[in-house]
Short mmCIF file of C-alpha atoms in Angstrom, two decimals:
data_model
loop_
_atom_site.label_atom_id
_atom_site.label_comp_id
_atom_site.label_asym_id
_atom_site.label_seq_id
_atom_site.Cartn_x
_atom_site.Cartn_y
_atom_site.Cartn_z
CA MET A 25 101.09 136.46 111.17
CA LYS A 26 100.38 134.03 108.33
CA LYS A 27 99.07 135.40 105.06
CA ALA A 28 95.75 133.98 103.89
CA ILE A 29 95.87 131.60 100.93
CA ILE A 30 92.15 132.29 100.26
CA SER A 31 90.66 135.65 101.21
CA VAL A 32 86.96 136.48 100.77
CA ARG A 33 85.74 140.04 101.33
CA ASN A 34 82.18 141.38 101.53
CA LEU A 35 80.86 138.56 99.37
CA VAL A 36 77.19 138.78 98.47
CA ALA A 37 75.56 135.86 96.67
CA LYS A 38 72.00 135.90 95.38
CA PHE A 39 69.61 133.52 93.70
CA GLY A 40 67.13 135.85 92.06
CA ASN A 41 66.15 138.32 94.77
CA THR A 42 67.08 135.94 97.60
CA ILE A 43 70.32 136.74 99.42
CA VAL A 44 72.16 133.50 100.20
CA LEU A 45 75.43 135.02 101.47
CA ASP A 46 75.33 138.48 103.00
CA LYS A 47 78.65 140.37 103.07
CA ILE A 48 80.77 137.33 103.94
CA SER A 49 84.42 137.99 104.84
CA VAL A 50 86.64 135.01 105.73
CA ASP A 51 90.28 133.97 105.47
CA ILE A 52 91.70 130.49 104.87
CA TYR A 53 95.28 130.08 106.08
CA PRO A 54 97.93 127.80 104.55
CA ARG A 55 98.58 124.30 105.88
CA GLU A 56 95.57 124.40 108.17
CA ILE A 57 92.31 122.47 108.12
CA THR A 58 89.47 124.98 108.12
CA VAL A 59 85.98 123.63 108.73
CA ILE A 60 82.94 125.52 107.44
CA LEU A 61 79.79 124.62 109.32
CA GLY A 62 76.25 125.78 109.91
CA ARG A 63 72.64 124.71 109.50
CA SER A 64 71.33 123.30 106.23
CA GLY A 65 70.68 126.13 103.81
CA CYS A 66 72.99 128.62 105.55
CA GLY A 67 75.22 128.98 102.49
CA LYS A 68 78.16 126.63 103.19
CA THR A 69 78.22 124.98 99.78
CA THR A 70 77.34 128.26 98.07
CA LEU A 71 80.43 129.82 99.65
CA ILE A 72 82.59 127.00 98.26
CA LYS A 73 81.02 127.34 94.81
CA ASN A 74 81.71 131.08 94.80
CA ILE A 75 85.33 130.44 95.78
CA LEU A 76 85.62 127.99 92.87
CA LYS A 77 83.83 130.37 90.44
CA LEU A 78 81.04 127.85 89.90
CA TYR A 79 78.75 130.73 90.87
CA GLN A 80 79.35 134.37 90.07
CA PRO A 81 79.01 136.56 93.19
CA HIS A 82 76.64 139.50 93.15
CA SER A 83 79.41 141.61 94.71
CA GLY A 84 82.57 141.32 96.76
CA SER A 85 85.98 139.80 96.10
CA VAL A 86 87.68 136.42 96.29
CA LYS A 87 91.46 136.13 96.24
CA ILE A 88 93.28 132.82 95.86
CA PHE A 89 97.07 132.76 95.98
CA ASP A 90 96.78 136.56 96.28
CA GLU A 91 95.05 136.84 92.89
CA ASP A 92 91.56 138.29 92.53
CA ILE A 93 89.61 135.63 90.64
CA ILE A 94 86.23 137.35 90.18
CA GLY A 95 87.10 139.16 86.98
CA MET A 96 89.74 136.68 85.89
CA GLU A 97 89.61 135.20 82.40
CA ASP A 98 88.58 131.54 82.34
CA GLN A 99 91.89 130.39 80.89
CA ASP A 100 93.79 132.14 83.66
CA PHE A 101 91.49 130.67 86.30
CA ILE A 102 92.13 127.15 84.98
CA THR A 103 95.74 127.67 86.04
CA ILE A 104 94.48 128.44 89.55
CA LEU A 105 92.13 125.43 89.53
CA LYS A 106 95.00 123.07 88.73
CA ARG A 107 96.37 123.93 92.16
CA ILE A 108 93.07 123.01 93.89
CA GLY A 109 91.67 119.53 94.49
CA MET A 110 87.97 118.84 95.12
CA LEU A 111 86.43 115.93 97.01
CA PHE A 112 82.71 115.89 96.23
CA GLN A 113 80.10 114.77 98.74
CA ASN A 114 79.02 111.74 96.73
CA GLY A 115 82.50 111.02 95.38
CA ALA A 116 81.39 111.74 91.78
CA LEU A 117 83.09 108.60 90.45
CA LEU A 118 82.26 107.24 87.02
CA ASN A 119 80.76 103.80 87.63
CA SER A 120 81.37 102.58 84.08
CA VAL A 121 85.18 102.79 84.20
CA SER A 122 87.92 101.40 86.41
CA ILE A 123 89.34 103.06 89.51
CA SER A 124 92.52 103.69 87.54
CA ASP A 125 90.63 105.48 84.77
CA ASN A 126 88.70 107.56 87.32
CA ILE A 127 91.90 108.86 88.89
CA ALA A 128 93.46 109.39 85.46
CA ILE A 129 90.84 111.98 84.47
CA PRO A 130 92.54 115.14 85.86
CA LEU A 131 95.97 113.89 84.74
CA GLU A 132 94.76 113.34 81.19
CA GLN A 133 92.88 116.64 81.06
CA HIS A 134 95.56 118.88 82.54
CA THR A 135 98.91 117.29 81.67
CA ASP A 136 100.70 115.92 78.60
CA LEU A 137 102.15 112.99 80.51
CA PRO A 138 102.36 109.62 78.72
CA ARG A 139 100.08 106.86 80.01
CA ASP A 140 102.87 104.86 81.65
CA ILE A 141 103.79 107.85 83.82
CA ILE A 142 100.10 108.50 84.60
CA ASP A 143 99.76 104.87 85.71
CA LYS A 144 102.74 105.28 88.06
CA ILE A 145 101.18 108.42 89.57
CA ILE A 146 97.88 106.59 90.00
CA ARG A 147 99.62 103.77 91.87
CA VAL A 148 101.32 106.27 94.19
CA LYS A 149 98.03 108.06 94.93
CA LEU A 150 96.22 104.80 95.61
CA GLU A 151 99.02 103.73 97.94
CA LEU A 152 98.59 107.00 99.84
CA VAL A 153 94.93 106.16 100.48
CA ASN A 154 95.66 102.47 101.19
CA LEU A 155 93.91 101.19 98.07
CA ASP A 156 96.77 100.13 95.82
CA HIS A 157 95.02 96.75 95.31
CA ALA A 158 91.95 98.42 93.77
CA MET A 159 93.49 99.86 90.62
CA ASN A 160 91.60 97.59 88.19
CA MET A 161 88.35 97.40 90.15
CA THR A 162 85.23 99.45 89.43
CA PRO A 163 83.37 101.71 91.89
CA SER A 164 80.50 99.21 92.14
CA GLU A 165 82.92 96.73 93.73
CA LEU A 166 83.88 99.11 96.54
CA SER A 167 82.33 100.03 99.89
CA GLY A 168 81.22 103.59 100.63
CA GLY A 169 84.40 104.35 102.54
CA MET A 170 86.59 102.94 99.77
CA LYS A 171 84.78 105.08 97.19
CA LYS A 172 85.52 108.18 99.30
CA ARG A 173 89.21 107.21 99.39
CA VAL A 174 89.30 106.72 95.61
CA ALA A 175 87.69 110.13 95.18
CA LEU A 176 90.32 111.53 97.54
CA ALA A 177 93.09 109.93 95.47
CA ARG A 178 91.65 111.60 92.36
CA ALA A 179 91.39 114.94 94.19
CA ILE A 180 95.13 114.86 94.98
CA ALA A 181 96.21 113.51 91.58
CA LEU A 182 97.73 116.85 90.54
CA ASP A 183 99.39 117.45 93.94
CA PRO A 184 97.14 120.42 94.82
CA GLU A 185 98.14 123.06 97.31
CA ILE A 186 94.49 123.39 98.41
CA LEU A 187 92.04 120.54 98.94
CA ILE A 188 88.32 121.28 99.33
CA CYS A 189 86.05 118.56 100.76
CA ASP A 190 82.25 118.77 100.75
CA GLU A 191 80.80 116.61 103.56
CA PRO A 192 83.49 113.91 103.28
CA SER A 193 81.96 111.80 106.07
CA ALA A 194 78.39 111.89 104.72
CA GLY A 195 76.86 108.41 104.68
CA LEU A 196 79.77 106.75 106.48
CA ASP A 197 79.60 104.82 109.73
CA PRO A 198 81.54 106.29 112.71
CA LEU A 199 84.53 103.93 112.34
CA THR A 200 84.92 104.56 108.62
CA SER A 201 84.47 108.30 109.20
CA SER A 202 87.24 108.27 111.81
CA SER A 203 89.53 106.37 109.44
CA LEU A 204 88.88 108.94 106.70
CA ASP A 205 89.66 111.78 109.10
CA GLU A 206 92.97 110.15 110.01
CA LEU A 207 93.78 109.81 106.31
CA ILE A 208 93.00 113.48 105.67
CA LEU A 209 95.27 114.49 108.56
CA LYS A 210 98.05 112.28 107.20
CA LEU A 211 97.76 113.74 103.70
CA LYS A 212 97.73 117.30 105.05
CA ASP A 213 101.06 116.75 106.77
CA LEU A 214 102.60 114.61 104.04
CA LEU A 215 101.63 116.82 101.11
CA LYS A 216 101.67 120.12 103.06
CA MET A 217 98.17 120.99 101.87
CA THR A 218 95.65 123.59 102.95
CA ILE A 219 92.32 121.83 103.48
CA VAL A 220 88.81 123.32 103.57
CA ILE A 221 86.06 121.00 104.77
CA VAL A 222 82.30 121.52 104.83
CA THR A 223 80.85 119.32 107.57
CA HIS A 224 78.51 119.24 110.55
CA GLU A 225 79.94 116.04 112.05
CA LEU A 226 80.99 117.03 115.56
CA ALA A 227 83.33 114.06 116.05
CA SER A 228 85.17 114.88 112.81
CA ILE A 229 85.41 118.54 113.78
CA HIS A 230 87.10 117.60 117.06
CA ARG A 231 89.53 115.30 115.25
CA ILE A 232 90.63 117.50 112.35
CA ALA A 233 89.75 121.20 112.71
CA ASP A 234 92.43 123.84 113.17
CA ARG A 235 90.01 126.69 112.47
CA LEU A 236 86.24 127.05 112.20
CA ILE A 237 84.02 129.31 110.12
CA PHE A 238 80.47 129.22 111.46
CA LEU A 239 77.65 130.45 109.20
CA ASP A 240 74.12 131.23 110.35
CA LYS A 241 71.34 133.05 108.52
CA ASN A 242 73.64 133.78 105.55
CA ARG A 243 76.28 135.52 107.68
CA VAL A 244 79.50 134.62 109.46
CA VAL A 245 78.79 134.49 113.20
CA PHE A 246 82.14 133.05 114.30
CA THR A 247 85.68 132.47 113.05
CA GLY A 248 88.50 131.12 115.17
CA SER A 249 90.27 128.05 116.47
CA LEU A 250 88.50 124.93 117.70
CA GLU A 251 89.31 125.81 121.31
CA GLU A 252 87.97 129.34 120.81
CA ALA A 253 84.79 127.91 119.29
CA LYS A 254 84.23 125.59 122.24
CA ALA A 255 84.59 128.56 124.59
CA SER A 256 82.54 130.94 122.42
CA SER A 257 79.59 132.90 123.83
CA VAL A 258 77.90 133.05 120.40
CA SER A 259 74.57 131.33 120.99
CA GLU A 260 74.54 129.32 117.75
CA VAL A 261 78.06 128.03 118.38
CA LYS A 262 77.31 127.22 122.04
CA THR A 263 74.18 125.31 121.06
CA PHE A 264 76.01 123.27 118.45
CA PHE A 265 78.85 122.19 120.71
CA LYS A 266 76.48 121.45 123.56
CA ALA A 267 73.97 119.43 121.54
CA GLY A 268 76.34 117.99 118.98
CA ARG A 269 73.92 118.95 116.21
CA PHE A 270 71.85 121.82 114.92
CA GLU A 271 68.48 122.25 116.60
#
């Protein structure tokens, strides 16, 4: 049996007196695409933010690469973060600088590489996302799908072992969304990455998911493969796959 690359146990997250995640226990396995889904407000993004230490859990444990990160010193956790890429929902590109300078940000912050080597890495990453012609353009010159691909290139700039994507298809038309899914699948195989995706797009889930984590009312109600999810008797999971959306 594969060993989990991310392991969450009995995680409780609170905002004030409100429990947002209630004793969550999940495992993310290497070189798989794990999709986290559930209704709005069920705690999907909060779970990701706890895994990344953007929020401090009320209780429980989070292990990444078999290291417990909850009590870890910030400097030690930065070493862990360098091995994780993040694709934000809105891309989070800086509109005032070029595509090249956007992708350079993690390379300049976390390496001592000279600029000529950084430029070569940027070209390689843009080629991987089929945007090598866009190096000197700015985000305002790009379509929504192209911006997502630039953000993806930046997320993989440091060759991460784990890539986390928050609603990567949000705001994209079905054709562009499908193209992005195909790109994510290609990068997973090419770079041998573990990918965690927060989404509720049923078509994307069918295209990319190896494993699903289904949250409802601040708890995990299902974990398993896509085929197991489609055959699940859990009412929330059945409703989602039947309706293609959350009621």
